[in-house]
Amino acid sequence: MKARFVIPLIVFLFMAAGSAGVVWGSATPAIMYQELLADSPYRQLYKLDQSAAALYTASHANNRQAAYAELQKLKLLLEDEMLQSYGTPQGWSAARQDALALERKLMSEHPHSMWLEHAVRLRLGADALIGGDGALWLQYEGLLKEDVLAVRQAWKRSNDNGAAAARALLAGMSAHASRIEAAALFAGDTTRMNELMHRIEYSERLLQASEGGAGSAYSQRIEQSLDGIQAAVDGIFVHYEDALAIPNASVSALGHPLQWSLLLGTIISAVLTWTGWRKYKHSPFGVKKL
């Protein structure tokens, strides 16, 4: 009859130990939850982000050896089929292309400036999968809008150099848009991102054709093209939250679900242990005395 309180007592001890670890800091709720999901795609996504961040740091420091080592880790994660259920196929394809291009340039001793851009694209792309509202690539919204405004102002110059100046500024905008391409594709805005890149290319051809005093013939078409670029930029950053893989990691003020489960389990097992002990003391052999 000792099983009446022995089994609940054992359960109580396990629950109390786990609850104490969560509440008093031997393991935070988020860390314990991650340990339970050690092989989950969530954990792998964070590994992908950390690897891309390390690659960017090494690339920015022009540490070719460290960048190559981090790139090999990143390439393994990019081929993980479990991770590819997040984001979009276009995003993963763009990231793999950047990884291969970066590897080729690292091995062929290209200058630092030629392979750093690929590391930046990979960093922004990986962060887009887990960054939520604070994803790094979202900061480019204001920059791209400033680029469009600068191109417009350059184009409206009264002198003959307006088209050439606008073309030069548009080339800078193209570099900024290309930098966030993988991130935008990961976030699910494939159509708008592709539209933006095509509109920039089209506007560049129009500006090139308008050079040499032929600006008046292309004036309306260039204005419409710049309006299209502005609309594409606006569209990329609308409703991006719904397309992201997972939100920012944060612990609710009400506590983690694991913490509450352990706490309730501890209370229930304690009550069962006390009830079983009282019954055992009252009737240790299960038969009441006459």
Short mmCIF file of N, CA and C in Angstrom, two decimals, residues 26-175:
data_model
loop_
_atom_site.label_atom_id
_atom_site.label_comp_id
_atom_site.label_asym_id
_atom_site.label_seq_id
_atom_site.Cartn_x
_atom_site.Cartn_y
_atom_site.Cartn_z
N SER A 26 18.58 28.03 -12.97
CA SER A 26 19.55 27.06 -13.43
C SER A 26 19.38 26.80 -14.92
N ALA A 27 18.18 27.08 -15.44
CA ALA A 27 17.94 27.05 -16.88
C ALA A 27 16.76 27.94 -17.16
N THR A 28 16.91 28.87 -18.06
CA THR A 28 15.81 29.76 -18.38
C THR A 28 14.78 29.01 -19.19
N PRO A 29 13.52 29.47 -19.20
CA PRO A 29 12.49 28.78 -19.97
C PRO A 29 12.83 28.65 -21.43
N ALA A 30 13.36 29.72 -22.04
CA ALA A 30 13.67 29.66 -23.46
C ALA A 30 14.74 28.63 -23.75
N ILE A 31 15.76 28.55 -22.88
CA ILE A 31 16.85 27.61 -23.10
C ILE A 31 16.36 26.18 -22.95
N MET A 32 15.54 25.92 -21.89
CA MET A 32 15.03 24.57 -21.70
C MET A 32 14.15 24.16 -22.87
N TYR A 33 13.37 25.10 -23.37
CA TYR A 33 12.50 24.79 -24.48
C TYR A 33 13.32 24.49 -25.73
N GLN A 34 14.41 25.22 -25.92
CA GLN A 34 15.27 24.95 -27.07
C GLN A 34 15.95 23.60 -26.95
N GLU A 35 16.29 23.21 -25.71
CA GLU A 35 16.92 21.91 -25.54
C GLU A 35 15.95 20.79 -25.90
N LEU A 36 14.66 20.99 -25.56
CA LEU A 36 13.69 19.97 -25.91
C LEU A 36 13.49 19.89 -27.42
N LEU A 37 13.75 21.01 -28.11
CA LEU A 37 13.60 21.06 -29.56
C LEU A 37 14.95 21.16 -30.25
N ALA A 38 15.93 20.43 -29.70
CA ALA A 38 17.31 20.56 -30.19
C ALA A 38 17.43 20.23 -31.67
N ASP A 39 16.64 19.29 -32.17
CA ASP A 39 16.73 18.89 -33.56
C ASP A 39 15.62 19.50 -34.40
N SER A 40 14.90 20.45 -33.85
CA SER A 40 13.78 21.04 -34.57
C SER A 40 14.28 22.03 -35.60
N PRO A 41 13.46 22.33 -36.61
CA PRO A 41 13.87 23.35 -37.60
C PRO A 41 14.04 24.72 -36.99
N TYR A 42 13.35 25.02 -35.88
CA TYR A 42 13.53 26.31 -35.23
C TYR A 42 14.98 26.47 -34.78
N ARG A 43 15.49 25.43 -34.13
CA ARG A 43 16.88 25.49 -33.64
C ARG A 43 17.85 25.61 -34.82
N GLN A 44 17.55 24.90 -35.90
CA GLN A 44 18.42 24.96 -37.07
C GLN A 44 18.39 26.33 -37.73
N LEU A 45 17.23 26.99 -37.69
CA LEU A 45 17.15 28.33 -38.25
C LEU A 45 18.04 29.30 -37.50
N TYR A 46 18.08 29.16 -36.19
CA TYR A 46 18.95 30.03 -35.39
C TYR A 46 20.43 29.71 -35.68
N LYS A 47 20.74 28.44 -35.91
CA LYS A 47 22.11 28.09 -36.29
C LYS A 47 22.47 28.72 -37.63
N LEU A 48 21.52 28.71 -38.56
CA LEU A 48 21.75 29.32 -39.86
C LEU A 48 22.03 30.81 -39.70
N ASP A 49 21.25 31.48 -38.87
CA ASP A 49 21.45 32.91 -38.66
C ASP A 49 22.80 33.19 -38.01
N GLN A 50 23.18 32.38 -37.02
CA GLN A 50 24.47 32.58 -36.35
C GLN A 50 25.63 32.35 -37.31
N SER A 51 25.50 31.33 -38.16
CA SER A 51 26.57 31.05 -39.12
C SER A 51 26.70 32.18 -40.14
N ALA A 52 25.56 32.70 -40.61
CA ALA A 52 25.61 33.82 -41.57
C ALA A 52 26.21 35.06 -40.93
N ALA A 53 25.89 35.29 -39.64
CA ALA A 53 26.45 36.44 -38.93
C ALA A 53 27.96 36.30 -38.77
N ALA A 54 28.41 35.09 -38.44
CA ALA A 54 29.85 34.86 -38.30
C ALA A 54 30.57 35.02 -39.64
N LEU A 55 29.93 34.57 -40.72
CA LEU A 55 30.50 34.73 -42.05
C LEU A 55 30.63 36.21 -42.40
N TYR A 56 29.61 36.98 -42.10
CA TYR A 56 29.66 38.41 -42.39
C TYR A 56 30.76 39.09 -41.58
N THR A 57 30.89 38.73 -40.31
CA THR A 57 31.92 39.34 -39.46
C THR A 57 33.31 39.05 -40.01
N ALA A 58 33.54 37.79 -40.40
CA ALA A 58 34.84 37.42 -40.95
C ALA A 58 35.10 38.12 -42.28
N SER A 59 34.06 38.24 -43.10
CA SER A 59 34.21 38.89 -44.40
C SER A 59 34.48 40.38 -44.23
N HIS A 60 33.77 41.00 -43.30
CA HIS A 60 33.96 42.44 -43.08
C HIS A 60 35.37 42.73 -42.57
N ALA A 61 35.94 41.79 -41.82
CA ALA A 61 37.30 41.95 -41.31
C ALA A 61 38.35 41.51 -42.33
N ASN A 62 37.90 41.09 -43.51
CA ASN A 62 38.80 40.63 -44.57
C ASN A 62 39.64 39.43 -44.12
N ASN A 63 39.01 38.59 -43.30
CA ASN A 63 39.66 37.36 -42.83
C ASN A 63 39.23 36.23 -43.76
N ARG A 64 40.00 36.01 -44.79
CA ARG A 64 39.63 35.05 -45.83
C ARG A 64 39.52 33.63 -45.29
N GLN A 65 40.44 33.24 -44.44
CA GLN A 65 40.44 31.88 -43.91
C GLN A 65 39.22 31.61 -43.04
N ALA A 66 38.92 32.54 -42.13
CA ALA A 66 37.75 32.38 -41.26
C ALA A 66 36.46 32.42 -42.07
N ALA A 67 36.41 33.28 -43.08
CA ALA A 67 35.23 33.37 -43.92
C ALA A 67 34.98 32.06 -44.66
N TYR A 68 36.04 31.46 -45.15
CA TYR A 68 35.89 30.18 -45.87
C TYR A 68 35.39 29.09 -44.94
N ALA A 69 35.91 29.05 -43.71
CA ALA A 69 35.48 28.03 -42.74
C ALA A 69 34.00 28.20 -42.38
N GLU A 70 33.58 29.44 -42.17
CA GLU A 70 32.17 29.69 -41.84
C GLU A 70 31.27 29.40 -43.03
N LEU A 71 31.77 29.65 -44.22
CA LEU A 71 30.98 29.38 -45.41
C LEU A 71 30.67 27.90 -45.56
N GLN A 72 31.63 27.04 -45.22
CA GLN A 72 31.39 25.60 -45.31
C GLN A 72 30.29 25.16 -44.34
N LYS A 73 30.25 25.74 -43.15
CA LYS A 73 29.18 25.43 -42.20
C LYS A 73 27.83 25.90 -42.75
N LEU A 74 27.84 27.09 -43.33
CA LEU A 74 26.60 27.66 -43.85
C LEU A 74 26.06 26.83 -45.02
N LYS A 75 26.95 26.34 -45.86
CA LYS A 75 26.51 25.56 -47.02
C LYS A 75 25.80 24.27 -46.59
N LEU A 76 26.26 23.66 -45.51
CA LEU A 76 25.59 22.46 -45.00
C LEU A 76 24.17 22.78 -44.55
N LEU A 77 24.00 23.91 -43.88
CA LEU A 77 22.67 24.29 -43.41
C LEU A 77 21.76 24.67 -44.57
N LEU A 78 22.31 25.26 -45.62
CA LEU A 78 21.51 25.64 -46.78
C LEU A 78 20.97 24.43 -47.52
N GLU A 79 21.60 23.27 -47.35
CA GLU A 79 21.15 22.04 -48.00
C GLU A 79 20.24 21.22 -47.10
N ASP A 80 19.97 21.69 -45.91
CA ASP A 80 19.11 20.97 -44.97
C ASP A 80 17.65 21.04 -45.45
N GLU A 81 17.09 19.88 -45.82
CA GLU A 81 15.73 19.86 -46.35
C GLU A 81 14.70 20.26 -45.31
N MET A 82 14.99 19.99 -44.04
CA MET A 82 14.05 20.35 -42.99
C MET A 82 13.87 21.86 -42.90
N LEU A 83 14.93 22.60 -43.15
CA LEU A 83 14.86 24.06 -43.08
C LEU A 83 14.10 24.66 -44.25
N GLN A 84 14.09 23.96 -45.36
CA GLN A 84 13.52 24.52 -46.57
C GLN A 84 12.00 24.55 -46.57
N SER A 85 11.39 24.07 -45.47
CA SER A 85 9.95 24.23 -45.34
C SER A 85 9.59 25.67 -44.96
N TYR A 86 10.60 26.47 -44.60
CA TYR A 86 10.40 27.88 -44.28
C TYR A 86 10.90 28.73 -45.43
N GLY A 87 10.43 29.97 -45.46
CA GLY A 87 10.83 30.84 -46.55
C GLY A 87 10.20 30.40 -47.87
N THR A 88 10.90 30.60 -48.96
CA THR A 88 10.42 30.23 -50.29
C THR A 88 11.54 29.53 -51.05
N PRO A 89 11.18 28.70 -52.04
CA PRO A 89 12.23 28.06 -52.86
C PRO A 89 13.13 29.09 -53.53
N GLN A 90 12.54 30.22 -53.95
CA GLN A 90 13.35 31.26 -54.61
C GLN A 90 14.39 31.84 -53.64
N GLY A 91 14.00 31.99 -52.37
CA GLY A 91 14.93 32.50 -51.38
C GLY A 91 16.10 31.56 -51.14
N TRP A 92 15.78 30.27 -51.00
CA TRP A 92 16.86 29.29 -50.78
C TRP A 92 17.76 29.19 -52.00
N SER A 93 17.17 29.27 -53.19
CA SER A 93 17.98 29.22 -54.40
C SER A 93 18.92 30.42 -54.48
N ALA A 94 18.41 31.61 -54.15
CA ALA A 94 19.26 32.81 -54.17
C ALA A 94 20.38 32.71 -53.16
N ALA A 95 20.08 32.16 -51.97
CA ALA A 95 21.12 32.03 -50.94
C ALA A 95 22.20 31.04 -51.37
N ARG A 96 21.79 29.94 -51.97
CA ARG A 96 22.79 28.95 -52.44
C ARG A 96 23.66 29.54 -53.55
N GLN A 97 23.07 30.33 -54.43
CA GLN A 97 23.86 30.97 -55.49
C GLN A 97 24.88 31.94 -54.91
N ASP A 98 24.47 32.68 -53.89
CA ASP A 98 25.42 33.60 -53.23
C ASP A 98 26.54 32.82 -52.56
N ALA A 99 26.19 31.70 -51.92
CA ALA A 99 27.21 30.90 -51.25
C ALA A 99 28.23 30.35 -52.25
N LEU A 100 27.75 29.87 -53.40
CA LEU A 100 28.65 29.34 -54.42
C LEU A 100 29.51 30.44 -55.02
N ALA A 101 28.91 31.60 -55.28
CA ALA A 101 29.68 32.72 -55.83
C ALA A 101 30.74 33.19 -54.85
N LEU A 102 30.39 33.23 -53.57
CA LEU A 102 31.35 33.65 -52.55
C LEU A 102 32.49 32.65 -52.45
N GLU A 103 32.17 31.36 -52.54
CA GLU A 103 33.23 30.35 -52.46
C GLU A 103 34.18 30.46 -53.64
N ARG A 104 33.66 30.68 -54.83
CA ARG A 104 34.52 30.81 -56.01
C ARG A 104 35.46 32.01 -55.87
N LYS A 105 34.94 33.13 -55.39
CA LYS A 105 35.76 34.33 -55.28
C LYS A 105 36.78 34.21 -54.15
N LEU A 106 36.42 33.49 -53.09
CA LEU A 106 37.40 33.27 -52.02
C LEU A 106 38.56 32.41 -52.51
N MET A 107 38.25 31.39 -53.29
CA MET A 107 39.28 30.46 -53.75
C MET A 107 40.13 31.05 -54.87
N SER A 108 39.59 32.04 -55.60
CA SER A 108 40.34 32.61 -56.72
C SER A 108 41.04 33.91 -56.35
N GLU A 109 41.13 34.19 -55.04
CA GLU A 109 41.88 35.34 -54.55
C GLU A 109 41.35 36.68 -55.09
N HIS A 110 40.02 36.78 -55.21
CA HIS A 110 39.44 38.06 -55.63
C HIS A 110 39.61 39.09 -54.52
N PRO A 111 39.60 40.39 -54.86
CA PRO A 111 39.70 41.42 -53.82
C PRO A 111 38.55 41.34 -52.83
N HIS A 112 38.79 41.88 -51.67
CA HIS A 112 37.80 41.83 -50.58
C HIS A 112 36.46 42.41 -50.99
N SER A 113 36.46 43.49 -51.72
CA SER A 113 35.22 44.17 -52.09
C SER A 113 34.34 43.34 -52.99
N MET A 114 34.91 42.36 -53.68
CA MET A 114 34.13 41.57 -54.63
C MET A 114 33.38 40.42 -53.98
N TRP A 115 33.79 39.98 -52.80
CA TRP A 115 33.06 38.89 -52.16
C TRP A 115 32.35 39.32 -50.89
N LEU A 116 32.60 40.52 -50.42
CA LEU A 116 31.91 41.00 -49.22
C LEU A 116 30.41 41.14 -49.46
N GLU A 117 30.03 41.58 -50.67
CA GLU A 117 28.61 41.81 -50.96
C GLU A 117 27.81 40.51 -50.86
N HIS A 118 28.39 39.40 -51.26
CA HIS A 118 27.69 38.12 -51.13
C HIS A 118 27.47 37.76 -49.67
N ALA A 119 28.43 38.06 -48.83
CA ALA A 119 28.29 37.79 -47.40
C ALA A 119 27.18 38.65 -46.79
N VAL A 120 27.07 39.89 -47.27
CA VAL A 120 26.00 40.78 -46.79
C VAL A 120 24.64 40.23 -47.18
N ARG A 121 24.50 39.78 -48.41
CA ARG A 121 23.23 39.22 -48.88
C ARG A 121 22.85 37.98 -48.08
N LEU A 122 23.81 37.13 -47.80
CA LEU A 122 23.54 35.93 -47.00
C LEU A 122 23.14 36.29 -45.58
N ARG A 123 23.78 37.29 -45.04
CA ARG A 123 23.45 37.73 -43.67
C ARG A 123 22.02 38.27 -43.60
N LEU A 124 21.66 39.11 -44.53
CA LEU A 124 20.31 39.68 -44.53
C LEU A 124 19.26 38.61 -44.81
N GLY A 125 19.60 37.66 -45.68
CA GLY A 125 18.65 36.60 -45.99
C GLY A 125 18.37 35.69 -44.81
N ALA A 126 19.41 35.27 -44.12
CA ALA A 126 19.22 34.40 -42.95
C ALA A 126 18.47 35.12 -41.84
N ASP A 127 18.78 36.39 -41.65
CA ASP A 127 18.11 37.17 -40.61
C ASP A 127 16.63 37.37 -40.92
N ALA A 128 16.29 37.42 -42.21
CA ALA A 128 14.89 37.62 -42.60
C ALA A 128 14.00 36.47 -42.15
N LEU A 129 14.58 35.27 -41.98
CA LEU A 129 13.79 34.11 -41.59
C LEU A 129 13.39 34.14 -40.13
N ILE A 130 14.14 34.81 -39.29
CA ILE A 130 13.84 34.80 -37.86
C ILE A 130 13.71 36.20 -37.27
N GLY A 131 13.95 37.24 -38.06
CA GLY A 131 14.03 38.59 -37.52
C GLY A 131 12.71 39.21 -37.13
N GLY A 132 11.60 38.71 -37.69
CA GLY A 132 10.31 39.31 -37.38
C GLY A 132 10.25 40.78 -37.75
N ASP A 133 9.62 41.59 -36.89
CA ASP A 133 9.48 43.02 -37.18
C ASP A 133 10.82 43.75 -37.21
N GLY A 134 11.83 43.17 -36.55
CA GLY A 134 13.12 43.85 -36.48
C GLY A 134 14.15 43.30 -37.44
N ALA A 135 13.72 42.60 -38.48
CA ALA A 135 14.67 42.06 -39.45
C ALA A 135 15.50 43.18 -40.08
N LEU A 136 16.76 42.90 -40.29
CA LEU A 136 17.69 43.93 -40.75
C LEU A 136 17.32 44.47 -42.13
N TRP A 137 16.81 43.61 -43.00
CA TRP A 137 16.56 44.05 -44.37
C TRP A 137 15.45 45.09 -44.44
N LEU A 138 14.59 45.16 -43.43
CA LEU A 138 13.49 46.12 -43.44
C LEU A 138 13.99 47.56 -43.31
N GLN A 139 15.22 47.72 -42.81
CA GLN A 139 15.78 49.07 -42.70
C GLN A 139 16.08 49.68 -44.07
N TYR A 140 16.07 48.85 -45.10
CA TYR A 140 16.36 49.35 -46.44
C TYR A 140 15.16 50.02 -47.09
N GLU A 141 13.99 49.95 -46.45
CA GLU A 141 12.82 50.61 -47.02
C GLU A 141 13.06 52.11 -47.18
N GLY A 142 13.50 52.75 -46.11
CA GLY A 142 13.76 54.18 -46.18
C GLY A 142 14.88 54.51 -47.15
N LEU A 143 15.90 53.68 -47.21
CA LEU A 143 17.03 53.93 -48.10
C LEU A 143 16.60 53.86 -49.56
N LEU A 144 15.77 52.87 -49.91
CA LEU A 144 15.31 52.74 -51.30
C LEU A 144 14.40 53.90 -51.70
N LYS A 145 13.57 54.35 -50.75
CA LYS A 145 12.71 55.49 -51.06
C LYS A 145 13.53 56.76 -51.27
N GLU A 146 14.59 56.91 -50.49
CA GLU A 146 15.48 58.05 -50.70
C GLU A 146 16.19 57.94 -52.05
N ASP A 147 16.52 56.72 -52.45
CA ASP A 147 17.16 56.52 -53.76
C ASP A 147 16.23 56.96 -54.89
N VAL A 148 14.95 56.56 -54.80
CA VAL A 148 13.99 56.94 -55.84
C VAL A 148 13.87 58.46 -55.91
N LEU A 149 13.78 59.11 -54.77
CA LEU A 149 13.66 60.57 -54.73
C LEU A 149 14.89 61.24 -55.34
N ALA A 150 16.07 60.70 -55.02
CA ALA A 150 17.30 61.28 -55.56
C ALA A 150 17.37 61.12 -57.08
N VAL A 151 16.93 59.99 -57.60
CA VAL A 151 16.93 59.77 -59.05
C VAL A 151 15.98 60.75 -59.72
N ARG A 152 14.81 60.96 -59.12
CA ARG A 152 13.84 61.91 -59.67
C ARG A 152 14.44 63.32 -59.74
N GLN A 153 15.05 63.73 -58.65
CA GLN A 153 15.61 65.08 -58.60
C GLN A 153 16.73 65.26 -59.62
N ALA A 154 17.55 64.22 -59.77
CA ALA A 154 18.63 64.30 -60.74
C ALA A 154 18.09 64.36 -62.17
N TRP A 155 17.05 63.60 -62.42
CA TRP A 155 16.47 63.57 -63.76
C TRP A 155 15.85 64.92 -64.15
N LYS A 156 15.29 65.62 -63.18
CA LYS A 156 14.61 66.89 -63.45
C LYS A 156 15.54 68.08 -63.53
N ARG A 157 16.83 67.81 -63.47
CA ARG A 157 17.77 68.93 -63.64
C ARG A 157 17.61 69.56 -65.02
N SER A 158 17.84 70.84 -65.06
CA SER A 158 17.64 71.57 -66.33
C SER A 158 18.79 71.40 -67.31
N ASN A 159 19.95 70.97 -66.81
CA ASN A 159 21.10 70.84 -67.73
C ASN A 159 21.08 69.49 -68.43
N ASP A 160 22.03 69.30 -69.32
CA ASP A 160 22.07 68.08 -70.13
C ASP A 160 22.61 66.88 -69.36
N ASN A 161 23.15 67.10 -68.18
CA ASN A 161 23.72 66.00 -67.41
C ASN A 161 22.71 65.29 -66.51
N GLY A 162 21.43 65.70 -66.60
CA GLY A 162 20.42 65.12 -65.72
C GLY A 162 20.27 63.62 -65.90
N ALA A 163 20.24 63.17 -67.14
CA ALA A 163 20.06 61.74 -67.40
C ALA A 163 21.26 60.94 -66.90
N ALA A 164 22.46 61.46 -67.12
CA ALA A 164 23.66 60.74 -66.67
C ALA A 164 23.72 60.67 -65.15
N ALA A 165 23.37 61.80 -64.49
CA ALA A 165 23.36 61.80 -63.02
C ALA A 165 22.31 60.85 -62.47
N ALA A 166 21.14 60.85 -63.10
CA ALA A 166 20.08 59.93 -62.66
C ALA A 166 20.50 58.48 -62.85
N ARG A 167 21.20 58.21 -63.94
CA ARG A 167 21.68 56.85 -64.20
C ARG A 167 22.67 56.39 -63.14
N ALA A 168 23.56 57.28 -62.75
CA ALA A 168 24.55 56.94 -61.73
C ALA A 168 23.88 56.65 -60.40
N LEU A 169 22.89 57.47 -60.04
CA LEU A 169 22.17 57.23 -58.78
C LEU A 169 21.33 55.96 -58.86
N LEU A 170 20.79 55.66 -60.04
CA LEU A 170 19.99 54.45 -60.20
C LEU A 170 20.87 53.20 -60.05
N ALA A 171 22.14 53.31 -60.46
CA ALA A 171 23.06 52.18 -60.27
C ALA A 171 23.27 51.90 -58.79
N GLY A 172 23.35 52.97 -57.99
CA GLY A 172 23.47 52.78 -56.54
C GLY A 172 22.22 52.15 -55.95
N MET A 173 21.06 52.56 -56.45
CA MET A 173 19.81 51.96 -55.97
C MET A 173 19.74 50.49 -56.35
N SER A 174 20.21 50.16 -57.54
CA SER A 174 20.23 48.77 -57.98
C SER A 174 21.08 47.90 -57.04
N ALA A 175 22.20 48.47 -56.58
CA ALA A 175 23.06 47.74 -55.64
C ALA A 175 22.34 47.52 -54.31
#
